[in-house]
Coordinates of C-alpha atoms and ligand atoms in Angstrom, one line a residue:
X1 CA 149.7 107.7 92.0
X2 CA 150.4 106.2 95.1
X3 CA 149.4 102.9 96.2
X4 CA 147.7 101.7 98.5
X5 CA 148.0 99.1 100.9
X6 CA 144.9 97.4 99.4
X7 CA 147.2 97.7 95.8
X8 CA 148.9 94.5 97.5
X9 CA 146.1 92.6 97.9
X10 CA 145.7 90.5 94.6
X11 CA 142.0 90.6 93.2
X12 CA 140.4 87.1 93.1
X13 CA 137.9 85.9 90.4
X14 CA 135.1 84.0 90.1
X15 CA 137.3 81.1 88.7
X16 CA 138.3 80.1 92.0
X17 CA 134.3 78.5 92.0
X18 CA 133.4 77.7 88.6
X19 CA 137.0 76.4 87.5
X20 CA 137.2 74.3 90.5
X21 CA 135.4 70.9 89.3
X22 CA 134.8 69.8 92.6
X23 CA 132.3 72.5 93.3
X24 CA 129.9 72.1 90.7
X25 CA 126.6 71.3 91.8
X26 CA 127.3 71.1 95.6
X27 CA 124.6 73.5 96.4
X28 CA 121.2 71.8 96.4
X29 CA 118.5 73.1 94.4
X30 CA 116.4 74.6 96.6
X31 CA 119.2 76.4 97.9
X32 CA 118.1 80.0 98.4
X33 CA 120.2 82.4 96.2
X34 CA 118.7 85.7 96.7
X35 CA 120.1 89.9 96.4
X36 CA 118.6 92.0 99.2
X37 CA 117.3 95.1 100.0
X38 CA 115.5 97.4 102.8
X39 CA 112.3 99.5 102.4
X40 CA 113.5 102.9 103.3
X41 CA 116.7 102.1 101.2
X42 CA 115.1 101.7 98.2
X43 CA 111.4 102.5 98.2
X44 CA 111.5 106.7 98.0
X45 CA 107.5 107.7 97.8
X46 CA 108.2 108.9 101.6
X47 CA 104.8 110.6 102.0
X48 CA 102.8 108.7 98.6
X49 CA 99.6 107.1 98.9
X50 CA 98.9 107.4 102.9
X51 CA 101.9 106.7 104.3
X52 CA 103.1 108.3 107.4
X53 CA 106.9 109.4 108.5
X54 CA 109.4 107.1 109.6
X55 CA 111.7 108.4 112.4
X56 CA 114.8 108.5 109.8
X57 CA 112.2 110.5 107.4
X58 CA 112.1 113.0 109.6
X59 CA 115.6 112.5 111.1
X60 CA 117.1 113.2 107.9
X61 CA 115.0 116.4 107.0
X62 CA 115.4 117.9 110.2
X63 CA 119.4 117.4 110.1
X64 CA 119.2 118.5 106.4
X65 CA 121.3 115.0 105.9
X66 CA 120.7 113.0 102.0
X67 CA 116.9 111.9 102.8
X68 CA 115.0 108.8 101.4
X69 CA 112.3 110.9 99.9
X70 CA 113.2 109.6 96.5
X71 CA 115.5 107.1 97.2
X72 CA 116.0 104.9 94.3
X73 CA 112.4 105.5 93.9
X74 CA 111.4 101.6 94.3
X75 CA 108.3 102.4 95.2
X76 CA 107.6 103.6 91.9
X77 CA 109.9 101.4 89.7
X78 CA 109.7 98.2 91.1
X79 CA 108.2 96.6 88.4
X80 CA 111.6 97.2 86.7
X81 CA 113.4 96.0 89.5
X82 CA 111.7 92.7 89.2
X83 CA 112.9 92.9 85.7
X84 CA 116.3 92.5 87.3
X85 CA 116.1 90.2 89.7
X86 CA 114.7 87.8 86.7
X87 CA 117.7 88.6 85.1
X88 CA 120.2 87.9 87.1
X89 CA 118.9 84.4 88.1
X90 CA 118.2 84.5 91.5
X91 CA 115.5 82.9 92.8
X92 CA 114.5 84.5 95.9
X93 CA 114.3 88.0 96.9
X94 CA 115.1 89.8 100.2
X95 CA 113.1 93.0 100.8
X96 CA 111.2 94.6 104.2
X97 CA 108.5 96.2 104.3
X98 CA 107.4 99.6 105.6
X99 CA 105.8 99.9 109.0
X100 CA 104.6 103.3 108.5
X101 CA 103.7 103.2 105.3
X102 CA 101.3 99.9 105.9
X103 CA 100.2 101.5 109.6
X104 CA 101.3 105.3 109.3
X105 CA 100.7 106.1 113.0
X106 CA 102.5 102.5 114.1
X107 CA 100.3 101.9 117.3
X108 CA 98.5 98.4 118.0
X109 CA 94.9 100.4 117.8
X110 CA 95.7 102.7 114.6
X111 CA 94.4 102.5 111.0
X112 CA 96.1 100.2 108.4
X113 CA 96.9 102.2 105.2
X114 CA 95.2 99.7 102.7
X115 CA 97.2 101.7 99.8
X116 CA 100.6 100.2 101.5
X117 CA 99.5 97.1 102.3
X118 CA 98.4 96.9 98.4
X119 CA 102.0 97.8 97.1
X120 CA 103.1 94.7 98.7
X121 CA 100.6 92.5 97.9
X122 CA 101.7 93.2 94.5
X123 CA 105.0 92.8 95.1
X124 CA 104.7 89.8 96.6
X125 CA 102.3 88.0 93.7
X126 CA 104.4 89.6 90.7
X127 CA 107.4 88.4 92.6
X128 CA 105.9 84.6 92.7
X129 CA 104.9 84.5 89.1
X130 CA 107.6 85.0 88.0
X131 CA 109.2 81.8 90.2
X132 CA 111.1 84.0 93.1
X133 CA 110.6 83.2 96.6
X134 CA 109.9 86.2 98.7
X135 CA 111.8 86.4 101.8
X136 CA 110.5 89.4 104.2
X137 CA 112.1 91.2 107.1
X138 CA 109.0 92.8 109.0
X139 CA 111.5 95.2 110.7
X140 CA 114.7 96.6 109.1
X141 CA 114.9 100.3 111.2
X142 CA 112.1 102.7 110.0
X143 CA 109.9 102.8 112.9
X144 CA 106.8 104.8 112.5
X145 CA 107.2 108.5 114.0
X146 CA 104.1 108.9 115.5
X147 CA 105.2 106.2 118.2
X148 CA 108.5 108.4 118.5
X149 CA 106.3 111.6 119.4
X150 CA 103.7 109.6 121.2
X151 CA 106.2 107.8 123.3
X152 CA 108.9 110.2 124.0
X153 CA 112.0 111.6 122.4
X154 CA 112.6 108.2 121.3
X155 CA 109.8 105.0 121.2
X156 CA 109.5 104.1 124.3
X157 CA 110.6 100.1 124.4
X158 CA 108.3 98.4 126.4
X159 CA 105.4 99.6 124.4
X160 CA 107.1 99.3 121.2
X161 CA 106.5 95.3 121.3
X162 CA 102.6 95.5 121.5
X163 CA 102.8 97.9 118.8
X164 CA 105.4 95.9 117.1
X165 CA 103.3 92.7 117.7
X166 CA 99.9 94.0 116.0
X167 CA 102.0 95.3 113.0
X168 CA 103.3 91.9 112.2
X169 CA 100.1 90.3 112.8
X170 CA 98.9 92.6 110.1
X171 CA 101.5 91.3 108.0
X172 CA 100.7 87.5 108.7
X173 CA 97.1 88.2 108.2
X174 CA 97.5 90.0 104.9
X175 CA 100.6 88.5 103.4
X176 CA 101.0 85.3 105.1
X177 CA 98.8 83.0 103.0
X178 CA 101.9 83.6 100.1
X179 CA 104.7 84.9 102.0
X180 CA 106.4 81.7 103.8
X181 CA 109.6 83.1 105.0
X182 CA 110.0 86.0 107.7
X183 CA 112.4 87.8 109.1
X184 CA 111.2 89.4 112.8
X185 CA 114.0 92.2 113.0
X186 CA 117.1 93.4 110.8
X187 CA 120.0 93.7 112.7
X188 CA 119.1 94.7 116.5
X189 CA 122.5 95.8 117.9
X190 CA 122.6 98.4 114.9
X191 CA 119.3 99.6 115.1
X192 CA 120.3 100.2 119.2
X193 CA 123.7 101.1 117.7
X194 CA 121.7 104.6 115.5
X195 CA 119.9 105.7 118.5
X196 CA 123.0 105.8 121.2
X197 CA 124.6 107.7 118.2
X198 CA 120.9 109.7 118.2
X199 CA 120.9 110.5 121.4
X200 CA 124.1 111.2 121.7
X201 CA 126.7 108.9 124.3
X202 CA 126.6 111.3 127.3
X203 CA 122.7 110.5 127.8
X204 CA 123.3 107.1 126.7
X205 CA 123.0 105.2 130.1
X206 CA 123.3 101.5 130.7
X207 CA 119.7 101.6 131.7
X208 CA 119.0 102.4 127.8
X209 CA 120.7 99.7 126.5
X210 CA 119.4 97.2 128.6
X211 CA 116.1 98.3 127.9
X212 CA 116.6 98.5 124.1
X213 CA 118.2 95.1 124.2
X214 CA 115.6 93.5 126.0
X215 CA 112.4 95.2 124.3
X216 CA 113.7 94.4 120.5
X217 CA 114.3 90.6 122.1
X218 CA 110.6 91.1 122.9
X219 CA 109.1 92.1 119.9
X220 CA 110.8 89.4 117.9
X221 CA 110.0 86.6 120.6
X222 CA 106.5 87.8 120.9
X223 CA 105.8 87.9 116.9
X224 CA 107.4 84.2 116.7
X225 CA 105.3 83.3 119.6
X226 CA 102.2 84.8 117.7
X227 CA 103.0 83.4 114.3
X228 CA 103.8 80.2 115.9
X229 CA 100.3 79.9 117.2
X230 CA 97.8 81.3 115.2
X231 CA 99.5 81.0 111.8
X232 CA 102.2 78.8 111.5
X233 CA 100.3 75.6 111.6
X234 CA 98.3 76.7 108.5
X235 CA 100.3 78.8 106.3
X236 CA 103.9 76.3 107.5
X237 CA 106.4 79.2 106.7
X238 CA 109.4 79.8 108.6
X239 CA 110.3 82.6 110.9
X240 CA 113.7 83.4 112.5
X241 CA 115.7 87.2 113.2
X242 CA 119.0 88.7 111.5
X243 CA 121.9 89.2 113.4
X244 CA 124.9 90.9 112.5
X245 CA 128.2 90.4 113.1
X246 CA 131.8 91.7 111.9
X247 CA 133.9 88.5 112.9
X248 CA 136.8 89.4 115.6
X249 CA 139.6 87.6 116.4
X250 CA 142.3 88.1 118.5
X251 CA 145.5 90.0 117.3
X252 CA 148.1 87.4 119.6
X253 CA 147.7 84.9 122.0
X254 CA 147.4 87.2 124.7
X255 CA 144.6 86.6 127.2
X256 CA 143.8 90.2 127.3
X257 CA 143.0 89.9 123.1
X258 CA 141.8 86.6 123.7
X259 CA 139.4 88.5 125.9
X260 CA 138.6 91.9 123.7
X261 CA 137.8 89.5 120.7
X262 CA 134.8 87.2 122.9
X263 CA 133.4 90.6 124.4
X264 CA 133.7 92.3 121.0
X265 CA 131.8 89.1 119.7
X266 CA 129.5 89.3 122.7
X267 CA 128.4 92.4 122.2
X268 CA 127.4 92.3 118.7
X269 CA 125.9 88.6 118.1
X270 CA 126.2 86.7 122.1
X271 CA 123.5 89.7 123.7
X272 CA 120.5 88.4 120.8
X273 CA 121.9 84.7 120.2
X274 CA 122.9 83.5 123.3
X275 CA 118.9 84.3 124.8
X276 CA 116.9 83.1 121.7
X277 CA 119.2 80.0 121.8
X278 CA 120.7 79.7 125.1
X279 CA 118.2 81.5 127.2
X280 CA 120.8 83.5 129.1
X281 CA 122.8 86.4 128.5
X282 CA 126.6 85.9 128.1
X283 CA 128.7 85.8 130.9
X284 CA 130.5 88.8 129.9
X285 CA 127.5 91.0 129.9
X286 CA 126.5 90.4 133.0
X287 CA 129.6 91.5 134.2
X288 CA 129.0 94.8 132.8
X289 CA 125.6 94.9 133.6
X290 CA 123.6 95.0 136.4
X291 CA 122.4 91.5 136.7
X292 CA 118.9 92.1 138.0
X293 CA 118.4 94.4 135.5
X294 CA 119.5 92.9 132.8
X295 CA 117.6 89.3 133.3
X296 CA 114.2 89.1 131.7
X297 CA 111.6 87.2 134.1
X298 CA 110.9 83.9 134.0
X299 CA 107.5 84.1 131.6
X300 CA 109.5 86.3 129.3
X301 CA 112.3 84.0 129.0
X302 CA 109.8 80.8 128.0
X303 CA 108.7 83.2 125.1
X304 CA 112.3 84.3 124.4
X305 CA 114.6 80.6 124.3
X306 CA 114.1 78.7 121.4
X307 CA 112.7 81.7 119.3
X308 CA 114.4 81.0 115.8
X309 CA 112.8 79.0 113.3
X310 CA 116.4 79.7 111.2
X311 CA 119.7 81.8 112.1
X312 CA 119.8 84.6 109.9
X313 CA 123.3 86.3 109.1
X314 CA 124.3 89.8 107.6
X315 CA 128.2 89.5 107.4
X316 CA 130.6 91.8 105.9
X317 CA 134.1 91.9 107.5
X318 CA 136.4 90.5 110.2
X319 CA 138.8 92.8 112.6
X320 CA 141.8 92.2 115.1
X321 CA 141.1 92.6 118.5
X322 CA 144.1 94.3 120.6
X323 CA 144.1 93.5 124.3
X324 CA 145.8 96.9 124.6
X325 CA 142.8 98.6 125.4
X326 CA 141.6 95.5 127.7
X327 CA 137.9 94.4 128.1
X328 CA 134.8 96.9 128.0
X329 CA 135.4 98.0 131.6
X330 CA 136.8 101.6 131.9
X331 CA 135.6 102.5 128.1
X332 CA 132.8 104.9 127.3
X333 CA 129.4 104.3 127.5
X334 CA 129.2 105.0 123.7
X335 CA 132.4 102.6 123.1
X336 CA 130.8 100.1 124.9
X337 CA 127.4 100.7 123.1
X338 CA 129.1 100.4 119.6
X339 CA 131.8 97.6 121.0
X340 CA 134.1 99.1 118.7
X341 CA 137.1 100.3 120.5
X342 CA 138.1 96.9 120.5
X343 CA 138.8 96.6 117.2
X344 CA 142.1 97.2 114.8
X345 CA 142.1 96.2 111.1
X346 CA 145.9 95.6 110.9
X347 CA 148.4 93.7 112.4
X348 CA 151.9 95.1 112.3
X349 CA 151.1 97.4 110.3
X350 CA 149.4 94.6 107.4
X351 CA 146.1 95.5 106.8
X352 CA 143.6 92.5 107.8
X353 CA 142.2 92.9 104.1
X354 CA 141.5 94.8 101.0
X355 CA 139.9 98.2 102.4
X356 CA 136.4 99.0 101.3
X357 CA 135.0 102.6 100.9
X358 CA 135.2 104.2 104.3
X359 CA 134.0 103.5 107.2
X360 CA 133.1 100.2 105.6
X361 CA 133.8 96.7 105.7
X362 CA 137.8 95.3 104.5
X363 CA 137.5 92.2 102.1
X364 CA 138.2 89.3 104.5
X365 CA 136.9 86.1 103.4
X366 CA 138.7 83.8 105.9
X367 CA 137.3 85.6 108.3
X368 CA 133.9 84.1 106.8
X369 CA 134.7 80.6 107.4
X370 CA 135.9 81.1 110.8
X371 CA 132.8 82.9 111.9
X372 CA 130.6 80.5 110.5
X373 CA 132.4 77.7 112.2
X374 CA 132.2 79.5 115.4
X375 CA 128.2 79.7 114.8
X376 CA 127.9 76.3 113.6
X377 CA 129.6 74.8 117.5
X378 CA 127.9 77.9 119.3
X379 CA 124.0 77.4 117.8
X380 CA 123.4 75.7 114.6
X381 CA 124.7 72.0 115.7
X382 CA 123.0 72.5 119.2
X383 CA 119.2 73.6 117.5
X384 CA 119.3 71.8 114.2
X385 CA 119.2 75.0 112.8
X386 CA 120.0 76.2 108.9
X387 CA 121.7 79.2 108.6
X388 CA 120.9 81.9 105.5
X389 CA 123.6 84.3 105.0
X390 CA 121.0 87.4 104.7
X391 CA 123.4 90.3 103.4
X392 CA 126.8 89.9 102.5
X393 CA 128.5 93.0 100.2
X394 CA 131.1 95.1 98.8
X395 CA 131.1 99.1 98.9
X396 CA 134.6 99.9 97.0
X397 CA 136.4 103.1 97.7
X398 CA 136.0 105.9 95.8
X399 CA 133.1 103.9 93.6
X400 CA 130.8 107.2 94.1
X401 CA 133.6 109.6 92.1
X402 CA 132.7 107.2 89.4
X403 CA 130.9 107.0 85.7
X404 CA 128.4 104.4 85.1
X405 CA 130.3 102.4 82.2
X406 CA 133.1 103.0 85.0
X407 CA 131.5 101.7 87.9
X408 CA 129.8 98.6 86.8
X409 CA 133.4 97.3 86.4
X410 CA 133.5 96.3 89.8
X411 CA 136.3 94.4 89.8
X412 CA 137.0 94.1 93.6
X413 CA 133.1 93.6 94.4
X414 CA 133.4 90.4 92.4
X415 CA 136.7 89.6 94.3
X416 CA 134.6 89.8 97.3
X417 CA 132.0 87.9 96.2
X418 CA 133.8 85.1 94.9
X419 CA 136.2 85.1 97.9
X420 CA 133.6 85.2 100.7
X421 CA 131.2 82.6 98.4
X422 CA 133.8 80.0 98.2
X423 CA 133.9 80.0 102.0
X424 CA 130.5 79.8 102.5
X425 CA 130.6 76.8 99.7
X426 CA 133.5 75.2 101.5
X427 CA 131.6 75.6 105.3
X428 CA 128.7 74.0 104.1
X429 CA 130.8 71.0 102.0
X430 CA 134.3 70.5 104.2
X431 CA 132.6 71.5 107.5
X432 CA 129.2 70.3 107.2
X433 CA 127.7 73.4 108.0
X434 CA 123.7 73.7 107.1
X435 CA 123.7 76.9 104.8
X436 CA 120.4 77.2 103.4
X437 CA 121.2 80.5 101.2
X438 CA 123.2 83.2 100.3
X439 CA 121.7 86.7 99.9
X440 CA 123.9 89.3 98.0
X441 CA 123.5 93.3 99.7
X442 CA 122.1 94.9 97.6
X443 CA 120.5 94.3 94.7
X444 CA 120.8 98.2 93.5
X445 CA 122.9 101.3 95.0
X446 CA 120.6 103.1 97.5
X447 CA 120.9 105.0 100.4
X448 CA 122.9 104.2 102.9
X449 CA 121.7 105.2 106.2
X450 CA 124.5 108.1 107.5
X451 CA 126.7 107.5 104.9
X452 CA 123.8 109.2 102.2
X453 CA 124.7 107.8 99.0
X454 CA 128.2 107.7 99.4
X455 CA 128.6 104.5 100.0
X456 CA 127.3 102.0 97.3
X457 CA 126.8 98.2 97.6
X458 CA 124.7 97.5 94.7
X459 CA 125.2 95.3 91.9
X460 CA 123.6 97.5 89.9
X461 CA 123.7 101.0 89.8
X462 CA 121.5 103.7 89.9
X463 CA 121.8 106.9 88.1
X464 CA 119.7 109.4 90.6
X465 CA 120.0 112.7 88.5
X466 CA 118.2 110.8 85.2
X467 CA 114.6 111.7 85.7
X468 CA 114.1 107.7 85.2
X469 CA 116.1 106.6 88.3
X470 CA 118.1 104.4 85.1
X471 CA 119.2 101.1 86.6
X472 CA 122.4 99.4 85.2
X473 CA 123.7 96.3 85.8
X474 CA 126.8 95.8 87.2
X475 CA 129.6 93.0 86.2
X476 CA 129.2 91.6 89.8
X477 CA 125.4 90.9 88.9
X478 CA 126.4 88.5 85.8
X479 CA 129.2 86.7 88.0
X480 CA 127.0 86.0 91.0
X481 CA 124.2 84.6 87.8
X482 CA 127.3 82.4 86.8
X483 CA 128.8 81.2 90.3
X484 CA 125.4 80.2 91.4
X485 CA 124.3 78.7 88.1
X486 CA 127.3 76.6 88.8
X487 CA 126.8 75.8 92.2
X488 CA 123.8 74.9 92.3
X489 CA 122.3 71.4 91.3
X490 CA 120.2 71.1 88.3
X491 CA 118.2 68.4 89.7
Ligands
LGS1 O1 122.8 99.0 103.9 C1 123.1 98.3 105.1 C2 124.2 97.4 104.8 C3 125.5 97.9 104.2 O2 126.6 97.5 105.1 C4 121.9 97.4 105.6 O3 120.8 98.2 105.7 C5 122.3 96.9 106.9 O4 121.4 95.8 107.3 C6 123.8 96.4 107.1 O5 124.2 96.9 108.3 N1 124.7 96.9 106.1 C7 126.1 97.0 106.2 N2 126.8 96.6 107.2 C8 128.2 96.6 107.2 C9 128.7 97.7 108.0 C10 130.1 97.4 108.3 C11 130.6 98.5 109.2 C12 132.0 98.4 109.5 C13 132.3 99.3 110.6 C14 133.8 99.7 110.6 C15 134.1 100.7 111.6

C-alpha cells in the first residue's frame, strides 16, 4: 500500500495527559465536560408527532441527497443514548432543539406543537436525574420551512428575528425553569455559508450577505436581550452564541500572508465577535463592504455589543494562508462568502497535519493553543468572559469503508483528542486562559449535513441498516472518560 503523507505523522496517546503528573486535577470540578450533538443530526422522526419540515428536510428530498428522516433515530432512542452519556462520564450534555418540530410553521403567531415541546421536556428532566447538565443551542441550522415558503425562496432575514425571537421565548418559557445554559445560534458564518452554496454564488450578492450577517446578529442579540430581561433575573442561567473558526496563520512573513490569514480570520469569527464584543465590524470588512450598508443603526448596535453571557467555540483545524492569492479583493463572490481561497494545508509541500476524512478538518493541535491565545487578548481578557469549547472532533478517512469491531478502534480520533485536550489544558494552566468546558462532536455518528453519512465524528457508532439503530461505543469514548476523570478535581 502506499503511504500517505499523514503515515508520517506519529499518532499521540492519551498518556501525554494522564502520565503527565502535573496535570492531574487542574481542571476544576465544575468544569463542564460534555459530548455534543444537533437535532436534525441525530433526532430522525422528521414528520413524527406534529412536527413540520425543516428547510434541509425538504432540501434533501427534493435533491434526492442522504436525508434525516431516520437519522440515527434519536428521537426514538434517546433514552438509550442517555444510557451513554452516563457511561462515558460526562457530565453535561450538548444537544439543540428542533424549531419546527416545537413550532412546525416557525412564525411568531403560529401554533406550538405541545408533542415537541414534550420530547424535550423529557429530555431535559431524564437528563438532570441522572446528574448531567443540559447545555442547549436554540438554533443549530433547521429553520422551519413554512418561513422559507412564506418569506421567499429563502427566509427572508429581517423577519426571521421576530420569528426567531418568539421561538426562543417559547423555549425560555417552557424549558427555562431547568435549562440554565443556552446557546442563541450554532455557527452563523456556516449556516450563511449553506445558503450562498444554496443559492448558488452567481446570485449570491454582497447585499445577501450583509443582510444574512446582520439579521442572524439580530436574532441572537434580540433573544439575549429578551432572556436578559424577562428571564434571566429569575431562572440565573447563562446565555452566549457559537462561533466557529478554523484557525489561520500565515504561511511566511510576508505582509500579503500576514494579510490573507487576518481577513481569513475576519471572515469567519471577527464579522459575529468583533460586534457582540467590540460593537464594530472589522476593519477589513468594511473595506469590502459598503460601509453604510453594512453598519447596523445606533438602537440596534445597543442591543448587539456586549451580547455574550460566555464565548462559545466549535474548533476543528488550523490552515496556512498564502498571500499568493492576496486579500479578498478580486476573488468571487462565493470565495469571498466561504473565505476559503485563502487557505492551503501545506507548507512546502508538508502537510499542516494528520489529514482527516475529506473535505474535513487536518489534526492540528498547535493550532489550538494559538487560536485560543488569539481569543483570550482579542475578547475573553477584555469581557471577563469564560470560554467553552462547544465541538471539537475527528472524522478519520476512510472510517465509513469500515466494520464496527473495526471502527471503534479509532486510533487517530483519540490522537486528536488527546493532542488538541492537552492544549486546551495547557491554555487554561500556562496561559491563564478561562476555559469553562470542553465538549467532544459528537457523541454518536450521524448525518453530516452534505457529506450524508460519509463522514463520521462520533465516538460511538451507529449501525443504520440494524433495524435497532445498534449504538457501539468507540475506544475514543473510554479515553475521553479516562483523560477527564484525570483532569478534573475530585473536590
Ligand atoms: O456536524 C457538524 C460538525 C462536523 O464538523 C456540526 O453540525 C457543525 O456545527 C460543525 O460545523 N461541524 C464541523 N465542522 C468542521 C468542518 C471543517 C471544515 C473544513 C473545511 C476544509 C475545506
Amino acid at each position: 500500500m502506499s503511504s500517505l503523507p499523514n503515515d508520517s505523522i506519529p499518532l499521540l496517546t492519551e498518556d501525554i495527559i494522564t502520565g503527565d503528573p502535573s496535570l492531574k486535577g487542574v481542571l476544576p470540578r465544575d468544569f463542564a465536560y460534555a459530548a455534543s450533538t444537533a437535532s436534525f443530526q441525530i433526532e430522525g422522526g422528521w414528520d413524527a408527532d406534529g412536527k413540520g419540515p425543516g428547510i434541509w428536510d425538504v432540501y434533501m428530498h427534493d435533491n434526492n441527497l442522504a436525508n434525516g428522516d431516520e437519522a440515527v433515530s434519536s428521537y426514538h432512542l434517546w433514552r438509550e443514548d442517555i444510557k451513554l452519556l452516563k457511561l462515558y462520564g460526562v457530565n453535561t450534555y450538548r444537544f439543540s432543539i428542533s424549531w419546527p418540530r416545537v413550532k412546525p410553521l416557525g412564525g411568531k403567531d403560529d401554533p406550538v406543537n405541545e408533542k415537541g415541546i414534550e420530547y424535550y421536556s423529557n429530555l431535559v428532566d431524564a437528563l438532570l436525574a441522572e446528574g448531567i447538565t443540559p447545555f442547549v443551542t436554540i438554533f443549530h441550522w433547521d429553520t422551519p420551512y413554512e418561513l422559507q415558503k412564506r418569506y421567499g425562496e429563502f427566509e427572508c432575514p429581517d423577519q426571521l428575528v421576530y420569528d426567531f425571537v418568539a421561538y426562543a421565548r417559547l423555549l425560555f418559557e417552557r424549558l427555562g425553569d431547568r435549562v440554565r445554559n443556552w446557546i442563541t445560534i450554532n455557527e452563523p458564518v456556516i449556516y450563511e455559508m449553506f445558503h450562498v452554496m444554496a443559492i448558488k454564488a452567481d446570485r449570491w450578492t454582497d447585499d445577501m450577505a450583509i443582510a444574512y450577517t446582520k439579521s442572524l446578529l439580530l436574532a441572537h442579540a434580540r433573544t439575549v436581550d429578551l432572556y436578559r430581561r424577562e428571564f434571566q433575573p429569575t431562572q440565573g442561567g447563562q446565555i452566549g452564541i457559537t462561533l466557529n473558526i478554523d484557525f489561520v496563520v500565515p504561511i511566511d512573513d510576508s505582509p500579503a500572508a500576514i494579510e490573507a490569514a487576518q481577513d481569513a480570520i475576519d471572515h469567519m469569527l471577527g464579522q459575529f465577535a468583533d460586534p457582540i464584543y467590540h460593537g464594530h465590524f472589522p476593519e477589513s470588512m468594511y473595506k469590502r463592504f459598503d460601509r453604510t450598508k453594512l453598519d447596523f443603526a445606533p438602537e440596534e448596535w445597543a442591543v448587539v455589543k456586549g451580547s455574550n453571557d460566555f464565548f462559545g467555540l466549535n474548533h476543528y483545524s488550523t490552515f496556512y494562508a498564502t498571500g499568493e492569492v492576496g486579500s479578498l479583493e478580486g476573488a468571487s463572490a462565493r470565495d469571498r462568502a466561504l473565505g476559503l481561497q485563502v487557505r492551503v494545508a501545506e507548507k512546502d509541500g508538508v502537510p499542516i497535519g494528520r489529514r482527516g476524512e475529506r473535505g474535513h478538518p487536518y489534526d492540528v493541535s498547535w493550532g489550538f493553543r494559538l487560536l485560543l491565545q488569539y481569543l483570550d487578548k482579542r475578547y475573553l481578557k477584555p469581557s471577563g468572559h469564560q470560554l467553552y469549547v462547544t465541538e471539537n472532533g475527528y472524522a478519520i478517512e476512510g472510517e465509513t469503508k469500515l466494520a464496527t469491531e473495526d471502527a471503534v478502534q479509532d486510533k487517530a480520533r483519540q490522537s486528536y483528542y488527546a493532542g488538541y485536550i492537552r492544549e486546551a489544558v495547557l491554555a487554561r494552566t500556562e496561559d491563564g486562559i478561562d476555559i469553562a468546558g470542553y465538549m467532544a462532536w459528537s457523541l454518536m455518528d450521524n448525518l453530516e449535513w452534505l457529506q450524508g453519512y460519509n463522514s463520521r465524528f462520533g465516538i460511538t457508532c451507529v449501525d443504520r441498516s440494524s433495524p435497532d439503530f445498534t449504538r457501539t461505543p468507540k475506544e475514543s469514548a473510554f479515553m475521553l472518560k479516562r483523560v477527564f476523570n484525570y483532569l478534573i478535581a475530585k473536590e
